[in-house]
mmCIF file of N, CA and C in Angstrom:
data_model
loop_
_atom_site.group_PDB
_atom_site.id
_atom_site.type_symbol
_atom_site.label_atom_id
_atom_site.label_comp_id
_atom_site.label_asym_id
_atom_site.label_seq_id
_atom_site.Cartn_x
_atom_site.Cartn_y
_atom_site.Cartn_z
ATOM 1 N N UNK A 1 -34.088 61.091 -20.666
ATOM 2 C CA UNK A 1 -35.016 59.989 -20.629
ATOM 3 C C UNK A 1 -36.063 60.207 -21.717
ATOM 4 N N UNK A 2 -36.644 58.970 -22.410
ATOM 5 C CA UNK A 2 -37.438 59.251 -23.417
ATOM 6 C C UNK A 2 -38.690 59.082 -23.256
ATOM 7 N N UNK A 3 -39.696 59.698 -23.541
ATOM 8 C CA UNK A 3 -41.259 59.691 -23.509
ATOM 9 C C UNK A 3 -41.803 58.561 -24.160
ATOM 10 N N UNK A 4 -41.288 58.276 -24.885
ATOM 11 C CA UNK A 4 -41.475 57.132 -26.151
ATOM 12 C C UNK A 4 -41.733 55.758 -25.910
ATOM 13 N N UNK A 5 -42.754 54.990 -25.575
ATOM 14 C CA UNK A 5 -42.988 53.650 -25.406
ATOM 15 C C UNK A 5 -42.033 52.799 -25.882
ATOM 16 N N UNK A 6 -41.860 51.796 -25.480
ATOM 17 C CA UNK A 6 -40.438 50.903 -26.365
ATOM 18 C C UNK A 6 -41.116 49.834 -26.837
ATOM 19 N N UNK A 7 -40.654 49.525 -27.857
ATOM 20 C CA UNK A 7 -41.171 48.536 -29.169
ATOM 21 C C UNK A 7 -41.044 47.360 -27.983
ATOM 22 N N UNK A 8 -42.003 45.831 -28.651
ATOM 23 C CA UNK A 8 -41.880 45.030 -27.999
ATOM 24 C C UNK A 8 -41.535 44.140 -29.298
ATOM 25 N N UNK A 9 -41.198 44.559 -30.285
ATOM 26 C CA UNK A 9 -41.116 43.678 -31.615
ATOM 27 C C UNK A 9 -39.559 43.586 -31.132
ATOM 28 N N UNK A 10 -39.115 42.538 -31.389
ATOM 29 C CA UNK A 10 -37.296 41.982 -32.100
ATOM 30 C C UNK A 10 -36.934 41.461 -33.229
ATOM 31 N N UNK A 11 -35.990 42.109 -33.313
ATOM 32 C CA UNK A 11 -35.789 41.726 -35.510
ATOM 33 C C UNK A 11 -34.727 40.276 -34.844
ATOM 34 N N UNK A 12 -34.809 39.667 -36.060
ATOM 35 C CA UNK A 12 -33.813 38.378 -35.735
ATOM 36 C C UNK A 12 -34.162 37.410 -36.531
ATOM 37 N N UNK A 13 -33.830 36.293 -36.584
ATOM 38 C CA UNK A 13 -34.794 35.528 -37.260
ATOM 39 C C UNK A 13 -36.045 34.535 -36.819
ATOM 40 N N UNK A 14 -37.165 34.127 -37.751
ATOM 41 C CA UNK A 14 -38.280 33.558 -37.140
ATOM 42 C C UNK A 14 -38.115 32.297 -36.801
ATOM 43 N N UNK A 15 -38.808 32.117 -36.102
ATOM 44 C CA UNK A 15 -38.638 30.632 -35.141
ATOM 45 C C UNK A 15 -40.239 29.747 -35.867
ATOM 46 N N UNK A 16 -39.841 28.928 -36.323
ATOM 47 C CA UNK A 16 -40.899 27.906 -36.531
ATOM 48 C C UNK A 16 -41.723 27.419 -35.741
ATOM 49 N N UNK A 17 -43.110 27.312 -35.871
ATOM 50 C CA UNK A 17 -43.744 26.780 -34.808
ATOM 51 C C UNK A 17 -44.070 24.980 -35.189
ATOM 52 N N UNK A 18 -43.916 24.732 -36.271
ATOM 53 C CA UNK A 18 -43.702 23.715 -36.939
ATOM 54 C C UNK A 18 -42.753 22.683 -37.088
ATOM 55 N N UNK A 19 -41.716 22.789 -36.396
ATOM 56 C CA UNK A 19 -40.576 22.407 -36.316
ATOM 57 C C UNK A 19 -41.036 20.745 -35.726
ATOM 58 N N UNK A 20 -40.188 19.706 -35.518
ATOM 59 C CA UNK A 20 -40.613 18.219 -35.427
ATOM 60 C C UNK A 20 -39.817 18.509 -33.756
ATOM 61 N N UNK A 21 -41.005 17.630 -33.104
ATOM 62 C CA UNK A 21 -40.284 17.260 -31.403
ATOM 63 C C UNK A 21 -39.458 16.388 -31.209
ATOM 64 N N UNK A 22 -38.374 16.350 -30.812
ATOM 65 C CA UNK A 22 -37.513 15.185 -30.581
ATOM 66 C C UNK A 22 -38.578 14.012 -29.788
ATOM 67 N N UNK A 23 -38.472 13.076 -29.776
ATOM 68 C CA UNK A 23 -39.377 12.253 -28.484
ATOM 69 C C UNK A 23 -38.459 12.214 -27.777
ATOM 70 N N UNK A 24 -39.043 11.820 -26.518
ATOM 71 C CA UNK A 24 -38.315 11.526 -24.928
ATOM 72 C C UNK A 24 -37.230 10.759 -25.029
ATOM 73 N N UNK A 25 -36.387 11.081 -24.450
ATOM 74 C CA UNK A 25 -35.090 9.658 -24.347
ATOM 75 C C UNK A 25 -35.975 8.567 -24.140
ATOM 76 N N UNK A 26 -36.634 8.721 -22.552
ATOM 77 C CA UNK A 26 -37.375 7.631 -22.077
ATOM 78 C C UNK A 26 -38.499 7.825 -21.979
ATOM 79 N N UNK A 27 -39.639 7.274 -22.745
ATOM 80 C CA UNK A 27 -40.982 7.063 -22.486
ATOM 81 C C UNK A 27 -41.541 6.082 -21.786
ATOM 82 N N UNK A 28 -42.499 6.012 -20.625
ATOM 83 C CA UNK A 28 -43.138 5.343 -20.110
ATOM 84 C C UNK A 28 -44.879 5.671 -20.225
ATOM 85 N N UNK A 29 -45.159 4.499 -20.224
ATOM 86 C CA UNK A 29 -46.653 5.181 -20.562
ATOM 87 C C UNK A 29 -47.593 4.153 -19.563
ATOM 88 N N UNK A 30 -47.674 3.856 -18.621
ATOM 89 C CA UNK A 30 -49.346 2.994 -18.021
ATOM 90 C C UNK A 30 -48.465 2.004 -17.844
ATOM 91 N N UNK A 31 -47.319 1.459 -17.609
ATOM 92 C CA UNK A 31 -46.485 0.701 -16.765
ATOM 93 C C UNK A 31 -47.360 -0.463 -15.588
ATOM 94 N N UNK A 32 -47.137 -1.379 -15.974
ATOM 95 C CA UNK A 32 -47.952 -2.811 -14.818
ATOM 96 C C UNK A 32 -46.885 -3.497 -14.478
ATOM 97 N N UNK A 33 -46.387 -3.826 -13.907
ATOM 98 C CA UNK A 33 -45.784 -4.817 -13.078
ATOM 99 C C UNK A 33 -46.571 -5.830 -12.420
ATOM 100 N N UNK A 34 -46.716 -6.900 -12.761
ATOM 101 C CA UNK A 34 -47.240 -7.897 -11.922
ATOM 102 C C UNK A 34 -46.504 -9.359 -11.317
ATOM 103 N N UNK A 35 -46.680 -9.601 -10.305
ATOM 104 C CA UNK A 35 -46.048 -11.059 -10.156
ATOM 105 C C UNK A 35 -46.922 -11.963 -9.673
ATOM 106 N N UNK A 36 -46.911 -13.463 -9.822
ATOM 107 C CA UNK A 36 -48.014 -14.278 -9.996
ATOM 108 C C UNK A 36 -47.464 -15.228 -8.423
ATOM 109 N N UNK A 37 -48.145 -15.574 -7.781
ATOM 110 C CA UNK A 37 -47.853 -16.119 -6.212
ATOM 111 C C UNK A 37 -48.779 -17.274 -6.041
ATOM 112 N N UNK A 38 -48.640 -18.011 -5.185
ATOM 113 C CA UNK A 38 -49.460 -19.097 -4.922
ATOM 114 C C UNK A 38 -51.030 -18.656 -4.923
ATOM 115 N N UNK A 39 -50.806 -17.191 -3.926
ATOM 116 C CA UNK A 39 -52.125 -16.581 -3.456
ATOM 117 C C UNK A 39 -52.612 -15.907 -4.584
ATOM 118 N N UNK A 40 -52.288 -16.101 -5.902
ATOM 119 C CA UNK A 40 -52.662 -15.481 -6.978
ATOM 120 C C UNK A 40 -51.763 -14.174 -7.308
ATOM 121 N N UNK A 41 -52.156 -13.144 -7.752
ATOM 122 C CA UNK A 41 -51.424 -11.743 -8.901
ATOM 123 C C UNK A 41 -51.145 -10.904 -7.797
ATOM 124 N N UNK A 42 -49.932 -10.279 -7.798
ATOM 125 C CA UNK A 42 -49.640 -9.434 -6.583
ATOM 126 C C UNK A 42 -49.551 -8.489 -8.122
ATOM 127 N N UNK A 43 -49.857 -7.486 -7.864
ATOM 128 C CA UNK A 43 -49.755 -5.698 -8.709
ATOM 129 C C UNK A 43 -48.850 -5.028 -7.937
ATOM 130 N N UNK A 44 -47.275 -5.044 -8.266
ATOM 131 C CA UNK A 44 -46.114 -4.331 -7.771
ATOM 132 C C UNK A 44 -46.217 -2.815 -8.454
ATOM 133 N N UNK A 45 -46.533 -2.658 -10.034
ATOM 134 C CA UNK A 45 -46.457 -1.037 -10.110
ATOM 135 C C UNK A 45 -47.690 -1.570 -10.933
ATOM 136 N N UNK A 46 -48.627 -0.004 -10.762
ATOM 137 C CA UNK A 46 -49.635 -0.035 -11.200
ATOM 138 C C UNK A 46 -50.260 1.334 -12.354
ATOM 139 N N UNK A 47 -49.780 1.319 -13.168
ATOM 140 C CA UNK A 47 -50.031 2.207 -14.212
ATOM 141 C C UNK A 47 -49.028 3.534 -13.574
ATOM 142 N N UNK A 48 -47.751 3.206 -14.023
ATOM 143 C CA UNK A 48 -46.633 4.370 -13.698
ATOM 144 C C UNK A 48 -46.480 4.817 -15.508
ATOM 145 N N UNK A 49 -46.789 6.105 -15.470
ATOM 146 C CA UNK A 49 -46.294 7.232 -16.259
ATOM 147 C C UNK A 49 -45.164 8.081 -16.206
ATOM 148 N N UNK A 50 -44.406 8.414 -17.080
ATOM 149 C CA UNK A 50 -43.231 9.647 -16.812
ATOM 150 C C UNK A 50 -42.752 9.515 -18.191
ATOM 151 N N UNK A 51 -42.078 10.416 -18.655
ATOM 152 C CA UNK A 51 -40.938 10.724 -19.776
ATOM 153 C C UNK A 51 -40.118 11.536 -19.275
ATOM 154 N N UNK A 52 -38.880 11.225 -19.773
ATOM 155 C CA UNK A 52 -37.294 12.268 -19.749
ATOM 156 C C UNK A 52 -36.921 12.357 -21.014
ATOM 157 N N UNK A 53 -36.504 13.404 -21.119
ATOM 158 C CA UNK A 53 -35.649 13.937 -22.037
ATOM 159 C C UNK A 53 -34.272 14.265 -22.051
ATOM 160 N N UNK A 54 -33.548 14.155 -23.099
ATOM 161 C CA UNK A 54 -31.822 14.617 -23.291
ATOM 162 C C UNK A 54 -31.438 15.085 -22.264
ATOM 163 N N UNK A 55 -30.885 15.289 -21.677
ATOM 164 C CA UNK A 55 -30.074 15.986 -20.052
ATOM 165 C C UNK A 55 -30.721 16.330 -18.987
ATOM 166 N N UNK A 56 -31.793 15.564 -18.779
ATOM 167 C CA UNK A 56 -32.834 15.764 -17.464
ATOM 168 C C UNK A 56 -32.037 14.492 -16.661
ATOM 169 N N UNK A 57 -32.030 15.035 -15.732
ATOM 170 C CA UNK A 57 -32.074 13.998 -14.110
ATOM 171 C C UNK A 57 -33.242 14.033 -13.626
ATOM 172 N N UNK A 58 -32.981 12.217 -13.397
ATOM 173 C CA UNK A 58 -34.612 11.839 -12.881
ATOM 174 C C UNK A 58 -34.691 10.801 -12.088
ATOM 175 N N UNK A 59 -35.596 10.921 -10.837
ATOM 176 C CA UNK A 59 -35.206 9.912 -9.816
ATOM 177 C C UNK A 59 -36.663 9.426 -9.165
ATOM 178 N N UNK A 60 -36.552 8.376 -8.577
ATOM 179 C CA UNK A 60 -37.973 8.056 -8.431
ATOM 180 C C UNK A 60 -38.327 7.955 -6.625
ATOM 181 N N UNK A 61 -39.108 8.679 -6.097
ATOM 182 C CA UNK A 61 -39.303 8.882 -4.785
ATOM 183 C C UNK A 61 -40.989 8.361 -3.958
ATOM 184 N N UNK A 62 -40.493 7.546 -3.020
ATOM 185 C CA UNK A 62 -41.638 6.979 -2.400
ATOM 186 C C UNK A 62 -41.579 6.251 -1.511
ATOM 187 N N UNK A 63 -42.694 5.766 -0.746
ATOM 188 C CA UNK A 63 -42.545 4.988 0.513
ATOM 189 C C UNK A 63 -41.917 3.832 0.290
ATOM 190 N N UNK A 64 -41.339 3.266 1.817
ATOM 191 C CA UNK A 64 -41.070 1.445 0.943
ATOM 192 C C UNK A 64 -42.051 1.000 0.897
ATOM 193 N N UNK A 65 -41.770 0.403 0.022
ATOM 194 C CA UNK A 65 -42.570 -0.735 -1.034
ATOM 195 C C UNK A 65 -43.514 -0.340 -1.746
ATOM 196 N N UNK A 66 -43.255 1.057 -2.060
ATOM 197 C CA UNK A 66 -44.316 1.508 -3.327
ATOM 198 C C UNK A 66 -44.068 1.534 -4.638
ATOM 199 N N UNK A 67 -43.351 0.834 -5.111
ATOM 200 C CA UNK A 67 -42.748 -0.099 -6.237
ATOM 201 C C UNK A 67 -41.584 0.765 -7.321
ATOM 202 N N UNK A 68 -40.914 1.592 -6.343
ATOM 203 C CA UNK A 68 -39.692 2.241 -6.875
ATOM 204 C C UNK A 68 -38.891 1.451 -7.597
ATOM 205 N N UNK A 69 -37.875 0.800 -6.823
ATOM 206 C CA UNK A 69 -37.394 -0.682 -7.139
ATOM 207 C C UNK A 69 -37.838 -1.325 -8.343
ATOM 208 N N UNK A 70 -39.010 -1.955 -8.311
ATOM 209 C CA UNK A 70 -39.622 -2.716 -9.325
ATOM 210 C C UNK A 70 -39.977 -2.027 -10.397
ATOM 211 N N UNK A 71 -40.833 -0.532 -10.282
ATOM 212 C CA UNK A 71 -40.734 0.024 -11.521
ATOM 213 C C UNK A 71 -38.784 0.093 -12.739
ATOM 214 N N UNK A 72 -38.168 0.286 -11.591
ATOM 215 C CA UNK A 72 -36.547 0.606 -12.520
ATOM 216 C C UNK A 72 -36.176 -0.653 -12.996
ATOM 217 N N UNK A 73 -36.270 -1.813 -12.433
ATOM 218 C CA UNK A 73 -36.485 -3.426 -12.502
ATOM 219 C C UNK A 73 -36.899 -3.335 -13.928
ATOM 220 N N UNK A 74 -38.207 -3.065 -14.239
ATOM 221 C CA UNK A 74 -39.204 -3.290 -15.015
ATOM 222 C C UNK A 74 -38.789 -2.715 -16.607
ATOM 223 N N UNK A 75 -38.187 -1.784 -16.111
ATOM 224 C CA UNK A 75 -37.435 -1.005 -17.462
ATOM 225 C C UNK A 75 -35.988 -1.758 -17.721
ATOM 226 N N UNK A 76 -35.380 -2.211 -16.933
ATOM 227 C CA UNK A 76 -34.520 -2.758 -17.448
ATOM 228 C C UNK A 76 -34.059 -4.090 -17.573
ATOM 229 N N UNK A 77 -35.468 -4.594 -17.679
ATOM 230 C CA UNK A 77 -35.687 -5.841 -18.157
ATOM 231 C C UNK A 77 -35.380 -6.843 -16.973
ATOM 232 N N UNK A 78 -35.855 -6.795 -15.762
ATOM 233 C CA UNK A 78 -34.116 -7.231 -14.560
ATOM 234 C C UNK A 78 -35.692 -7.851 -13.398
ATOM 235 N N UNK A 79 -36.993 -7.543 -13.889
ATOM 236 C CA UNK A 79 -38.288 -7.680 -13.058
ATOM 237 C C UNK A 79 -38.083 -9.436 -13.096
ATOM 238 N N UNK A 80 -37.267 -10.047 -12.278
ATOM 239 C CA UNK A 80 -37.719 -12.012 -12.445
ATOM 240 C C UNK A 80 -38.937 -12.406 -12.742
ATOM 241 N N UNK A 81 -39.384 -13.160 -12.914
ATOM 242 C CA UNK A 81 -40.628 -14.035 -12.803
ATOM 243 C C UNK A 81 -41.878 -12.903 -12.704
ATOM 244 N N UNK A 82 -41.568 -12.048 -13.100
ATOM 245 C CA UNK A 82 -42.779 -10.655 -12.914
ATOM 246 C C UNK A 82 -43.435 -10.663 -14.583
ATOM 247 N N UNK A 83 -44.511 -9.885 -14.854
ATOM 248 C CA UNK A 83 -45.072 -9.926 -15.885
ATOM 249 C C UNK A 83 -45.649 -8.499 -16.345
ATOM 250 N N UNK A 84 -44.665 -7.825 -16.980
ATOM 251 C CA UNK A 84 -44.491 -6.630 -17.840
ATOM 252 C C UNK A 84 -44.852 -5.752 -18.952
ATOM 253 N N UNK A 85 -45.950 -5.291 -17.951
ATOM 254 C CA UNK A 85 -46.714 -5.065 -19.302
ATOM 255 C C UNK A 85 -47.142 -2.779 -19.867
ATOM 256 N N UNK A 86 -46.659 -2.231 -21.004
ATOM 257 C CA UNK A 86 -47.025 -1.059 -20.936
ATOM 258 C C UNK A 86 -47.640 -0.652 -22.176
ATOM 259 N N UNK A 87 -48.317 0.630 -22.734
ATOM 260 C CA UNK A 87 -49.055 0.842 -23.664
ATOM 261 C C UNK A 87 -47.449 1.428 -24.262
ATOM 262 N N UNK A 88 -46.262 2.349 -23.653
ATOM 263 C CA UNK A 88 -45.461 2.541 -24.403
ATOM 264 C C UNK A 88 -44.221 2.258 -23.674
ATOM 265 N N UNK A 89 -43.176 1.832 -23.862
ATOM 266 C CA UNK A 89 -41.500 1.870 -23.152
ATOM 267 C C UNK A 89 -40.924 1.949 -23.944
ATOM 268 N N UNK A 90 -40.552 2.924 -24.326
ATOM 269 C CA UNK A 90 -39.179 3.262 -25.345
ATOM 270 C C UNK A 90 -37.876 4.050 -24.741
ATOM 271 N N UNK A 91 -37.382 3.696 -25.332
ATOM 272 C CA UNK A 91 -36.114 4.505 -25.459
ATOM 273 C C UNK A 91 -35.083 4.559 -26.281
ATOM 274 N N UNK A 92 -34.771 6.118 -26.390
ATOM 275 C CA UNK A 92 -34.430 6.320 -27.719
ATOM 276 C C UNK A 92 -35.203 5.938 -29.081
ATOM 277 N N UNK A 93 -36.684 5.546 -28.473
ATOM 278 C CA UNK A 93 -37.640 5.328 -29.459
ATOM 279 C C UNK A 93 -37.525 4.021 -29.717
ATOM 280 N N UNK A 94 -36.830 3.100 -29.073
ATOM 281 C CA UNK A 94 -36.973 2.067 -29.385
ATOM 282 C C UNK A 94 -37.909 1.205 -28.447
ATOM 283 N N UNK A 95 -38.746 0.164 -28.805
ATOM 284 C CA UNK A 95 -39.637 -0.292 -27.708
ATOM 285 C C UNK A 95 -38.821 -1.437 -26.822
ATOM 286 N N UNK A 96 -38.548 -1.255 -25.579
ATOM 287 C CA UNK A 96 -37.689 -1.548 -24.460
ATOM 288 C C UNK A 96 -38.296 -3.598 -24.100
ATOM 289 N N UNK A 97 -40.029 -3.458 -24.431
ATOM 290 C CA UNK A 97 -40.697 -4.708 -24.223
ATOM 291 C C UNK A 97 -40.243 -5.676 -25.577
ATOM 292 N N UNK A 98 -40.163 -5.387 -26.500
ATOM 293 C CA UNK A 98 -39.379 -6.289 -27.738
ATOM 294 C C UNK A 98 -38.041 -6.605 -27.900
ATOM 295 N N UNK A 99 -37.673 -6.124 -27.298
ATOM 296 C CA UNK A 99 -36.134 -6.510 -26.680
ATOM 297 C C UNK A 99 -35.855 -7.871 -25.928
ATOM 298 N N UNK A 100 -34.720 -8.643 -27.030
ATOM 299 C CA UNK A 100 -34.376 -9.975 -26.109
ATOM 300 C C UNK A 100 -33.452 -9.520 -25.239
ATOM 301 N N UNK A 101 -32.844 -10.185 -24.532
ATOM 302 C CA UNK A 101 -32.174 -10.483 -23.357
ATOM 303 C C UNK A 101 -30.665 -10.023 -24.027
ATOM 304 N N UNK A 102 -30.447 -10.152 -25.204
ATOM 305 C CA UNK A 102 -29.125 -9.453 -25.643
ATOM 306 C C UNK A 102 -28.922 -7.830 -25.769
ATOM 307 N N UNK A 103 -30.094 -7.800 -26.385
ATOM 308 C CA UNK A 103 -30.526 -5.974 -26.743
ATOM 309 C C UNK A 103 -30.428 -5.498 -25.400
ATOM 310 N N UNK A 104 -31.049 -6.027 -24.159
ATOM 311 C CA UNK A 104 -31.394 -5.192 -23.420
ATOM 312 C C UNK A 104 -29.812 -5.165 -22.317
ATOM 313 N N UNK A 105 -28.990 -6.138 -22.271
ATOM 314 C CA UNK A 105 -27.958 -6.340 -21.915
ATOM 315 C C UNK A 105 -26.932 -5.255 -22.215
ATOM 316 N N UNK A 106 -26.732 -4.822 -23.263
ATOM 317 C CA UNK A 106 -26.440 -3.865 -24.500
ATOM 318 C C UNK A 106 -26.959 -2.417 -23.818
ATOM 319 N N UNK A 107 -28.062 -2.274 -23.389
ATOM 320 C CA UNK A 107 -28.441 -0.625 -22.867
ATOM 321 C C UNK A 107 -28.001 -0.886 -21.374
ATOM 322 N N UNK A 108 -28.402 -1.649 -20.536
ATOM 323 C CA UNK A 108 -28.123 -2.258 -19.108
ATOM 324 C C UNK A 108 -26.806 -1.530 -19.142
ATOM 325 N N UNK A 109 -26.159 -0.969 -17.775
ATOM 326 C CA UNK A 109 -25.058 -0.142 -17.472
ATOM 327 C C UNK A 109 -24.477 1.130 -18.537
ATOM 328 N N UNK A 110 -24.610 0.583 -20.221
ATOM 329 C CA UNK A 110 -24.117 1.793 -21.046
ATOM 330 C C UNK A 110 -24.908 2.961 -20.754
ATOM 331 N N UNK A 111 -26.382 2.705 -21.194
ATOM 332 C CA UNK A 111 -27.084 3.855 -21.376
ATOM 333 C C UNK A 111 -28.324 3.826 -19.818
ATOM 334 N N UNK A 112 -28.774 2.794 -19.295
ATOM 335 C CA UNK A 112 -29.603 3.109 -18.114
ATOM 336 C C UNK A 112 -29.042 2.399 -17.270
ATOM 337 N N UNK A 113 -28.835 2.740 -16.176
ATOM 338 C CA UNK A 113 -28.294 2.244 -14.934
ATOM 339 C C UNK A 113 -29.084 2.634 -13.536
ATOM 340 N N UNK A 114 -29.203 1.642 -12.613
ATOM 341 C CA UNK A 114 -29.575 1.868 -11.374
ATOM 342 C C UNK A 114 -28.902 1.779 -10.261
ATOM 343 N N UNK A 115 -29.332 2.841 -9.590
ATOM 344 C CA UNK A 115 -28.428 2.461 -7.632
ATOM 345 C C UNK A 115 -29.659 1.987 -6.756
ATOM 346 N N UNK A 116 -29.172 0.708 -6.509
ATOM 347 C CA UNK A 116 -30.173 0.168 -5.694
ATOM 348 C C UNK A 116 -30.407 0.682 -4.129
ATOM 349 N N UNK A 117 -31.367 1.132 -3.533
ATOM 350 C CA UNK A 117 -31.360 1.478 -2.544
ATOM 351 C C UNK A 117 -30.498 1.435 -1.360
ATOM 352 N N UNK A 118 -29.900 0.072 -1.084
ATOM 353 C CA UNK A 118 -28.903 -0.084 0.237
ATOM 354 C C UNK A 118 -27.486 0.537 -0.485
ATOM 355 N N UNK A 119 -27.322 1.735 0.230
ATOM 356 C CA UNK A 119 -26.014 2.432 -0.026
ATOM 357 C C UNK A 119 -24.771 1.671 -0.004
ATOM 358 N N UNK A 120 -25.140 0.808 1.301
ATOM 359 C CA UNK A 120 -23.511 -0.003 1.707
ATOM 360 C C UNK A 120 -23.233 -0.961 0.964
ATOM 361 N N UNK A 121 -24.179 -1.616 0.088
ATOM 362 C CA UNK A 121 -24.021 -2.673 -0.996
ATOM 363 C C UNK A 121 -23.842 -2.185 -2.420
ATOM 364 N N UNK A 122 -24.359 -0.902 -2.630
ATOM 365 C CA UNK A 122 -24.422 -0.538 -3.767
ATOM 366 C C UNK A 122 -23.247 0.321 -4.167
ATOM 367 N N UNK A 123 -22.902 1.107 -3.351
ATOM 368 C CA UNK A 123 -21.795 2.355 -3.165
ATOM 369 C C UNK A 123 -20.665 1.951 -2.091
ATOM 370 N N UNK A 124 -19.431 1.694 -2.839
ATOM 371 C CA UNK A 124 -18.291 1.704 -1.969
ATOM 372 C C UNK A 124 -18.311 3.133 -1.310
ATOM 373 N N UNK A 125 -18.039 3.335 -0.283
ATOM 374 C CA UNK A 125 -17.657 4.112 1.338
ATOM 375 C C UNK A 125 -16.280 4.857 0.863
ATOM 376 N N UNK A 126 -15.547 4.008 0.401
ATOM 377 C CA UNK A 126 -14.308 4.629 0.613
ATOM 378 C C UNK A 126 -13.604 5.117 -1.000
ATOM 379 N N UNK A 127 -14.906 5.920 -2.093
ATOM 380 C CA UNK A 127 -14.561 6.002 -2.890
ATOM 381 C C UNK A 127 -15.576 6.615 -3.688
ATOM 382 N N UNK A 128 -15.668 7.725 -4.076
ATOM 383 C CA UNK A 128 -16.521 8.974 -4.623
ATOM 384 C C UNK A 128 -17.179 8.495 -5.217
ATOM 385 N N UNK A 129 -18.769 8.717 -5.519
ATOM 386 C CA UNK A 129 -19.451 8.499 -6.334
ATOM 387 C C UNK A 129 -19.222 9.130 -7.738
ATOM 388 N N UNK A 130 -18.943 9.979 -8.137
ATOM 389 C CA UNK A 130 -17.837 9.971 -9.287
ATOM 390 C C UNK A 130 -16.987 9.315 -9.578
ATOM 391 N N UNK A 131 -16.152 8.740 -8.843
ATOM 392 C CA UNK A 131 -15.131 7.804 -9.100
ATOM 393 C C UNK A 131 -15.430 6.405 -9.398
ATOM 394 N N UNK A 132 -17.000 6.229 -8.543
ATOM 395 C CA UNK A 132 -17.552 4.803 -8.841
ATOM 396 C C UNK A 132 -18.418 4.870 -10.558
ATOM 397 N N UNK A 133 -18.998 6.006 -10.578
ATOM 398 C CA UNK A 133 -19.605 6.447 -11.985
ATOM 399 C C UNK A 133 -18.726 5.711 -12.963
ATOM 400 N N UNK A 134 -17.939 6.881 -13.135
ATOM 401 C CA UNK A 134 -16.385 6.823 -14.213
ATOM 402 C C UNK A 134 -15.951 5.339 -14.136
ATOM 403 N N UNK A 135 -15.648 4.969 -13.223
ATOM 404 C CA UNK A 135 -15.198 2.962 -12.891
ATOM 405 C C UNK A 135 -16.633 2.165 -14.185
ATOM 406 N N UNK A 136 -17.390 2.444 -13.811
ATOM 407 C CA UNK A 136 -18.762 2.126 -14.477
ATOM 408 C C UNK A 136 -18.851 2.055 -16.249
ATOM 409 N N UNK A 137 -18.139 3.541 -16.289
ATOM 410 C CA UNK A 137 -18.183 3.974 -17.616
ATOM 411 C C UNK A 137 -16.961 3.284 -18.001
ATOM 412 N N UNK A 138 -16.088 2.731 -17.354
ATOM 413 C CA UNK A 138 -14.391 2.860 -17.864
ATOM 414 C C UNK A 138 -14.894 1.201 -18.339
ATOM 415 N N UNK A 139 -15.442 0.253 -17.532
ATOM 416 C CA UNK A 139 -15.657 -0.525 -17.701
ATOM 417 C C UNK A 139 -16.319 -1.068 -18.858
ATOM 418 N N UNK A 140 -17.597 -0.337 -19.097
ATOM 419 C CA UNK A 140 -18.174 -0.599 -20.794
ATOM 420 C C UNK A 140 -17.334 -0.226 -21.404
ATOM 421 N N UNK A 141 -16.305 0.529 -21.894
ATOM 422 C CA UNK A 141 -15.866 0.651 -22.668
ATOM 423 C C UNK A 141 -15.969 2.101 -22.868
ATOM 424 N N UNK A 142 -16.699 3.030 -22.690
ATOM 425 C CA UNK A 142 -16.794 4.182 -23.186
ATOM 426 C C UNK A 142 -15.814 5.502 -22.465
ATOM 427 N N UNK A 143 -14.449 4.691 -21.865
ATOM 428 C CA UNK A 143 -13.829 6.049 -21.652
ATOM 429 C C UNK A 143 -12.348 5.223 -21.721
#
């Protein structure tokens, strides 16, 4: 055994601290949801924040009606008669709110997709959620 303190240096090569950040797949920044009613402005989401990145799973958890639903709505353009408003929504850096109804059609199922809460409407029973995935994917085109 050796008396000898052990180096904490490693030879290898240097790592940049300078290097450029990818941005988020998905940025959200101060997220509003509003819908307009006889009784005046109902506020469904109210300044929702989050970002994901490249191979993160991400899911959104809360009481009913604390605007789970409507926030995923809201991103994918799908909020009816609601009024949508954020300081950032991108994805893939692109801003998600300047998007017509074709563009956003175009990311809709390829690249963001939702499972709507009621399992029995959303998820066939008699057929793996993998298997419904892949059906999903086979369908755009990408397999």
């Amino acid at each position: 055994m050796s008396s000898q303190p052990r180096s904490t240096q490693r030879s290898g090569p240097s790592v940049s601290t300078t290097a450029t950040e990818e941005p988020p797949l998905l940025a959200v920044d101060d997220l509003h949801t509003t819908f307009t009613t006889e009784r005046g402005d109902v506020p469904a989401v109210d300044g929702v924040s989050f970002s994901i990145n490249e191979g993160e799973v991400f899911g959104i958890v809360g009481e009913s009606g604390s605007g789970k639903s409507v926030t995923a709505l809201s991103l994918l353009g799908l909020a009816d008669g609601a009024t949508v408003t954020a300081d950032r929504l991108r994805f893939r850096d692109e801003d998600l709110l300047a998007k017509d109804e074709a563009g956003l059609r175009k990311i809709r199922g390829n690249d963001i997709s939702m499972i709507f809460q009621d399992p029995m409407s959303s998820l066939n029973p008699v057929m793996t959620v993998g298997e419904q995935i892949a059906e999903v994917v086979r369908h755009h085109g990408d397999v």
